[in-house]
Amino acid sequence: MTADRPSIGALITGKAFMAEVGAYFPLSMALRGDAFEAVFMMRESDLGHRTSGPYSPERLPSDAMNWAQLRTGMGMAGHFPSFRIEAGGHWPRIHVALSGTAVRGLIVMPEEVTAEAVNAPYLGKWQDQVSSDIRIGLDHLAGWLSSCQHEAGGPQPSIDLDLVYRPFDYEASLARYEQRLRELIPPVRPVLELRWRSATPAQRRAFVKNLKGARKSGSRSDRRWNYPLGGIEVEVPR
């Protein structure tokens, strides 16, 4: 893969992959040109009987293996997935690759995940809402990239994209909601950080037209647009 491979197809496939692999909470996500990788937290209820290490040829992680076997041979985001079970630690890990693409995923068990890993004070039901918001954000980005290329012409743009979770004053945010709803409100702000690999100036201008009402942020040497999109934020260089 070269540095400037178009990103639109990878975004579309990656977003569908995130939904079809299980709509799990993404701990991280990175797009580099046309290479998409994400790390997910397994939903415990999807595994049935649980196992834990140490594992051996006589004692395999049957929960992770059964999960993968149920999905072997089934299409996922328009491609066939392959699975590899990593069983060298106390909890198994599931590696997923989509054939014919550079889309990859790693699914880790919930016991491996800490709130600190996503800069949050706690984990909980808010994670399900965030997963949906991120997929919607990726869908918008793919559409904006496609439309800016259609409007401005030139080759398809190529980007880097990272999902990060930023702390913020979540207690003030929670105060606006009824008690019964507060567990659904994320205590962190998911941000999709976009950086251009290759795009013409006209394409960049066309893309920014979608960010009406975005606020300016960053320093003089690192100027950015920050655009709220549902429950997440998109950050783009100015």
PDB file of C-alpha atoms in Angstrom, residues 86-192:
ATOM      1  CA  GLU A  86      -4.501 -15.362  20.317  1.00  0.00           C
ATOM      2  CA  ALA A  87      -4.329 -17.390  23.526  1.00  0.00           C
ATOM      3  CA  GLY A  88      -1.013 -16.465  25.091  1.00  0.00           C
ATOM      4  CA  GLY A  89      -2.423 -14.457  27.979  1.00  0.00           C
ATOM      5  CA  HIS A  90      -5.024 -14.766  30.696  1.00  0.00           C
ATOM      6  CA  TRP A  91      -7.812 -13.826  28.268  1.00  0.00           C
ATOM      7  CA  PRO A  92      -8.146 -14.743  24.585  1.00  0.00           C
ATOM      8  CA  ARG A  93      -8.018 -12.181  21.807  1.00  0.00           C
ATOM      9  CA  ILE A  94      -9.684 -12.457  18.404  1.00  0.00           C
ATOM     10  CA  HIS A  95      -7.986 -11.067  15.296  1.00  0.00           C
ATOM     11  CA  VAL A  96     -10.250 -10.450  12.290  1.00  0.00           C
ATOM     12  CA  ALA A  97      -9.190  -9.668   8.712  1.00  0.00           C
ATOM     13  CA  LEU A  98     -11.463  -9.008   5.728  1.00  0.00           C
ATOM     14  CA  SER A  99     -10.289 -10.751   2.567  1.00  0.00           C
ATOM     15  CA  GLY A 100      -9.243  -8.533  -0.320  1.00  0.00           C
ATOM     16  CA  THR A 101      -8.999  -5.446   1.888  1.00  0.00           C
ATOM     17  CA  ALA A 102      -6.697  -3.806   4.404  1.00  0.00           C
ATOM     18  CA  VAL A 103      -9.479  -3.782   7.019  1.00  0.00           C
ATOM     19  CA  ARG A 104      -8.459  -5.420  10.289  1.00  0.00           C
ATOM     20  CA  GLY A 105      -9.900  -5.716  13.770  1.00  0.00           C
ATOM     21  CA  LEU A 106      -8.793  -6.941  17.169  1.00  0.00           C
ATOM     22  CA  ILE A 107     -11.415  -7.937  19.740  1.00  0.00           C
ATOM     23  CA  VAL A 108     -10.312  -8.032  23.370  1.00  0.00           C
ATOM     24  CA  MET A 109     -12.212  -9.381  26.336  1.00  0.00           C
ATOM     25  CA  PRO A 110     -13.972  -6.936  28.692  1.00  0.00           C
ATOM     26  CA  GLU A 111     -11.720  -7.971  31.577  1.00  0.00           C
ATOM     27  CA  GLU A 112      -8.749  -6.493  29.712  1.00  0.00           C
ATOM     28  CA  VAL A 113     -10.328  -3.070  29.345  1.00  0.00           C
ATOM     29  CA  THR A 114     -10.012  -0.284  31.881  1.00  0.00           C
ATOM     30  CA  ALA A 115     -11.751   3.070  31.896  1.00  0.00           C
ATOM     31  CA  GLU A 116      -8.333   4.723  31.814  1.00  0.00           C
ATOM     32  CA  ALA A 117      -7.713   3.182  28.392  1.00  0.00           C
ATOM     33  CA  VAL A 118     -10.266   5.610  26.927  1.00  0.00           C
ATOM     34  CA  ASN A 119      -9.596   8.496  29.348  1.00  0.00           C
ATOM     35  CA  ALA A 120     -12.935   7.856  31.072  1.00  0.00           C
ATOM     36  CA  PRO A 121     -13.757   7.878  34.791  1.00  0.00           C
ATOM     37  CA  TYR A 122     -15.843   4.717  34.348  1.00  0.00           C
ATOM     38  CA  LEU A 123     -17.207   2.271  31.767  1.00  0.00           C
ATOM     39  CA  GLY A 124     -20.890   1.479  31.340  1.00  0.00           C
ATOM     40  CA  LYS A 125     -23.988   1.660  29.175  1.00  0.00           C
ATOM     41  CA  TRP A 126     -22.782   4.870  27.530  1.00  0.00           C
ATOM     42  CA  GLN A 127     -20.424   2.755  25.428  1.00  0.00           C
ATOM     43  CA  ASP A 128     -23.261   1.381  23.271  1.00  0.00           C
ATOM     44  CA  GLN A 129     -24.392   4.883  22.296  1.00  0.00           C
ATOM     45  CA  VAL A 130     -20.849   5.956  21.483  1.00  0.00           C
ATOM     46  CA  SER A 131     -20.373   2.949  19.180  1.00  0.00           C
ATOM     47  CA  SER A 132     -23.397   3.997  17.139  1.00  0.00           C
ATOM     48  CA  ASP A 133     -22.366   7.667  17.058  1.00  0.00           C
ATOM     49  CA  ILE A 134     -18.901   6.788  15.742  1.00  0.00           C
ATOM     50  CA  ARG A 135     -20.292   4.676  12.896  1.00  0.00           C
ATOM     51  CA  ILE A 136     -22.609   7.541  11.936  1.00  0.00           C
ATOM     52  CA  GLY A 137     -19.623   9.897  11.985  1.00  0.00           C
ATOM     53  CA  LEU A 138     -17.626   7.625   9.677  1.00  0.00           C
ATOM     54  CA  ASP A 139     -20.577   7.465   7.305  1.00  0.00           C
ATOM     55  CA  HIS A 140     -20.704  11.272   7.141  1.00  0.00           C
ATOM     56  CA  LEU A 141     -16.956  11.522   6.553  1.00  0.00           C
ATOM     57  CA  ALA A 142     -17.094   9.031   3.682  1.00  0.00           C
ATOM     58  CA  GLY A 143     -19.919  11.017   2.096  1.00  0.00           C
ATOM     59  CA  TRP A 144     -18.096  14.326   2.525  1.00  0.00           C
ATOM     60  CA  LEU A 145     -14.900  12.942   1.008  1.00  0.00           C
ATOM     61  CA  SER A 146     -16.833  11.601  -1.956  1.00  0.00           C
ATOM     62  CA  SER A 147     -18.736  14.856  -2.498  1.00  0.00           C
ATOM     63  CA  CYS A 148     -15.642  17.058  -2.229  1.00  0.00           C
ATOM     64  CA  GLN A 149     -13.926  14.973  -4.909  1.00  0.00           C
ATOM     65  CA  HIS A 150     -17.052  15.101  -7.073  1.00  0.00           C
ATOM     66  CA  GLU A 151     -17.303  18.886  -6.681  1.00  0.00           C
ATOM     67  CA  ALA A 152     -13.620  19.773  -7.054  1.00  0.00           C
ATOM     68  CA  GLY A 153     -12.463  16.985  -9.369  1.00  0.00           C
ATOM     69  CA  GLY A 154      -9.023  15.446  -9.177  1.00  0.00           C
ATOM     70  CA  PRO A 155      -8.026  12.075  -7.716  1.00  0.00           C
ATOM     71  CA  GLN A 156      -9.844  10.636  -4.733  1.00  0.00           C
ATOM     72  CA  PRO A 157      -8.474  12.157  -1.515  1.00  0.00           C
ATOM     73  CA  SER A 158      -6.443  10.166   0.970  1.00  0.00           C
ATOM     74  CA  ILE A 159      -6.501  10.785   4.717  1.00  0.00           C
ATOM     75  CA  ASP A 160      -5.304   9.650   8.103  1.00  0.00           C
ATOM     76  CA  LEU A 161      -8.047   9.319  10.694  1.00  0.00           C
ATOM     77  CA  ASP A 162      -7.830   8.492  14.393  1.00  0.00           C
ATOM     78  CA  LEU A 163     -10.476   7.945  17.027  1.00  0.00           C
ATOM     79  CA  VAL A 164      -9.497   9.437  20.379  1.00  0.00           C
ATOM     80  CA  TYR A 165     -11.416   9.941  23.610  1.00  0.00           C
ATOM     81  CA  ARG A 166     -10.889  13.300  25.284  1.00  0.00           C
ATOM     82  CA  PRO A 167     -11.770  14.137  28.883  1.00  0.00           C
ATOM     83  CA  PHE A 168     -14.151  17.025  29.484  1.00  0.00           C
ATOM     84  CA  ASP A 169     -16.377  18.439  32.227  1.00  0.00           C
ATOM     85  CA  TYR A 170     -18.828  15.554  32.075  1.00  0.00           C
ATOM     86  CA  GLU A 171     -20.366  16.306  35.474  1.00  0.00           C
ATOM     87  CA  ALA A 172     -21.751  19.586  34.159  1.00  0.00           C
ATOM     88  CA  SER A 173     -23.122  17.689  31.168  1.00  0.00           C
ATOM     89  CA  LEU A 174     -24.776  15.048  33.370  1.00  0.00           C
ATOM     90  CA  ALA A 175     -26.530  17.719  35.414  1.00  0.00           C
ATOM     91  CA  ARG A 176     -28.732  18.521  32.406  1.00  0.00           C
ATOM     92  CA  TYR A 177     -30.239  15.019  32.342  1.00  0.00           C
ATOM     93  CA  GLU A 178     -32.605  13.059  34.551  1.00  0.00           C
ATOM     94  CA  GLN A 179     -30.969  10.557  36.871  1.00  0.00           C
ATOM     95  CA  ARG A 180     -32.298   7.556  34.919  1.00  0.00           C
ATOM     96  CA  LEU A 181     -30.615   8.789  31.729  1.00  0.00           C
ATOM     97  CA  ARG A 182     -27.226   9.689  33.124  1.00  0.00           C
ATOM     98  CA  GLU A 183     -25.669   6.247  32.704  1.00  0.00           C
ATOM     99  CA  LEU A 184     -26.224   6.620  28.950  1.00  0.00           C
ATOM    100  CA  ILE A 185     -24.310   9.921  28.717  1.00  0.00           C
ATOM    101  CA  PRO A 186     -20.632   9.518  27.762  1.00  0.00           C
ATOM    102  CA  PRO A 187     -18.201  10.938  30.340  1.00  0.00           C
ATOM    103  CA  VAL A 188     -15.654  11.471  27.543  1.00  0.00           C
ATOM    104  CA  ARG A 189     -15.826  13.160  24.155  1.00  0.00           C
ATOM    105  CA  PRO A 190     -15.121  10.879  21.163  1.00  0.00           C
ATOM    106  CA  VAL A 191     -13.182  12.787  18.499  1.00  0.00           C
ATOM    107  CA  LEU A 192     -12.365  11.741  14.935  1.00  0.00           C
TER     108      LEU A 192
END
